[in-house]
């Protein structure tokens, strides 16, 4: 089983000091950094182009992943790999040919991951588990940080975990959750089977600082994950 990992979403950082935020997240003990890439079409928000991500690449050795909330992930994939993202997450809902898109990411030398929105069933990823290094179950509607965790996603998280386990892929395929994750929701998500937790506002709004936030969420998730 893959270990618990904390992946901060830069979406909640102070955009006027993104470089410092990346360094501070590194010092706070996160395992990787997630860039929420939005095109204003797949979701009603517009965020990071590849050049912004590339400008911070040399500041940390942490892995970068790009959560491509875009209508044309295949067309954009190469630019985000060149920018330094070692994993690209594409949405089932945005892919005409999901397998082809995942194979394209693999051919670029990056890890391929697939995301499903709250309204999309777990079965949508059943046929591509052999191609991915991670499944992302969204626990909010994509587009903005600071939303409320949708607890009713937990049975879907458990269903995806069962699908991974049924194919003996627990040691190769991660299960990530994204949206409304904090110390009070991490345990439910981890108990259901998530081992990678994306958090944005819960990290940046913790009055005791990033290190405290990261360690608190990790501790809550680890306790629950090992118990599940
Ligand atoms: C939604 C974004 C957010 C973000 C995390 O499209 O993907 O889920 O990463 O934001 P918080 O942790 O504030 O919900």
mmCIF file of N, CA and C in Angstrom, residues 37-43 45-47 69-72 76:
data_model
loop_
_atom_site.group_PDB
_atom_site.id
_atom_site.type_symbol
_atom_site.label_atom_id
_atom_site.label_comp_id
_atom_site.label_asym_id
_atom_site.label_seq_id
_atom_site.Cartn_x
_atom_site.Cartn_y
_atom_site.Cartn_z
ATOM 1 N N UNK A 37 -4.430 23.711 -12.643
ATOM 2 C CA UNK A 37 -4.431 24.402 -13.942
ATOM 3 C C UNK A 37 -5.869 24.484 -14.457
ATOM 4 N N UNK A 38 -6.337 25.695 -14.675
ATOM 5 C CA UNK A 38 -7.728 25.890 -15.081
ATOM 6 C C UNK A 38 -7.776 26.783 -16.317
ATOM 7 N N UNK A 39 -8.658 26.423 -17.264
ATOM 8 C CA UNK A 39 -8.652 27.133 -18.560
ATOM 9 C C UNK A 39 -9.836 28.084 -18.742
ATOM 10 N N UNK A 40 -10.671 28.219 -17.702
ATOM 11 C CA UNK A 40 -11.825 29.116 -17.833
ATOM 12 C C UNK A 40 -12.930 28.543 -18.701
ATOM 13 N N UNK A 41 -12.753 27.300 -19.170
ATOM 14 C CA UNK A 41 -13.787 26.644 -19.998
ATOM 15 C C UNK A 41 -14.275 25.353 -19.330
ATOM 16 N N UNK A 42 -13.327 24.467 -19.013
ATOM 17 C CA UNK A 42 -13.746 23.240 -18.303
ATOM 18 C C UNK A 42 -14.270 23.619 -16.921
ATOM 19 N N UNK A 43 -13.652 24.625 -16.335
ATOM 20 C CA UNK A 43 -14.100 25.205 -15.053
ATOM 21 C C UNK A 43 -14.126 26.728 -15.223
ATOM 22 N N UNK A 45 -12.777 29.204 -13.960
ATOM 23 C CA UNK A 45 -11.662 29.931 -13.357
ATOM 24 C C UNK A 45 -10.456 29.761 -14.284
ATOM 25 N N UNK A 46 -9.513 30.705 -14.184
ATOM 26 C CA UNK A 46 -8.336 30.672 -15.061
ATOM 27 C C UNK A 46 -7.100 30.786 -14.171
ATOM 28 N N UNK A 47 -6.154 29.881 -14.291
ATOM 29 C CA UNK A 47 -5.026 29.956 -13.351
ATOM 30 C C UNK A 47 -3.679 29.866 -14.053
ATOM 31 N N UNK A 69 -7.469 20.921 -15.192
ATOM 32 C CA UNK A 69 -8.912 21.139 -15.288
ATOM 33 C C UNK A 69 -9.159 21.983 -16.535
ATOM 34 N N UNK A 70 -8.929 21.330 -17.672
ATOM 35 C CA UNK A 70 -8.958 22.008 -18.971
ATOM 36 C C UNK A 70 -9.710 21.142 -19.977
ATOM 37 N N UNK A 71 -10.239 21.790 -21.011
ATOM 38 C CA UNK A 71 -11.002 21.059 -22.028
ATOM 39 C C UNK A 71 -10.108 20.249 -22.962
ATOM 40 N N UNK A 72 -8.851 20.695 -23.131
ATOM 41 C CA UNK A 72 -7.974 20.009 -24.101
ATOM 42 C C UNK A 72 -6.683 19.549 -23.433
ATOM 43 N N UNK A 76 -2.331 20.228 -24.264
ATOM 44 C CA UNK A 76 -1.506 21.020 -23.340
ATOM 45 C C UNK A 76 -0.433 20.188 -22.644
#
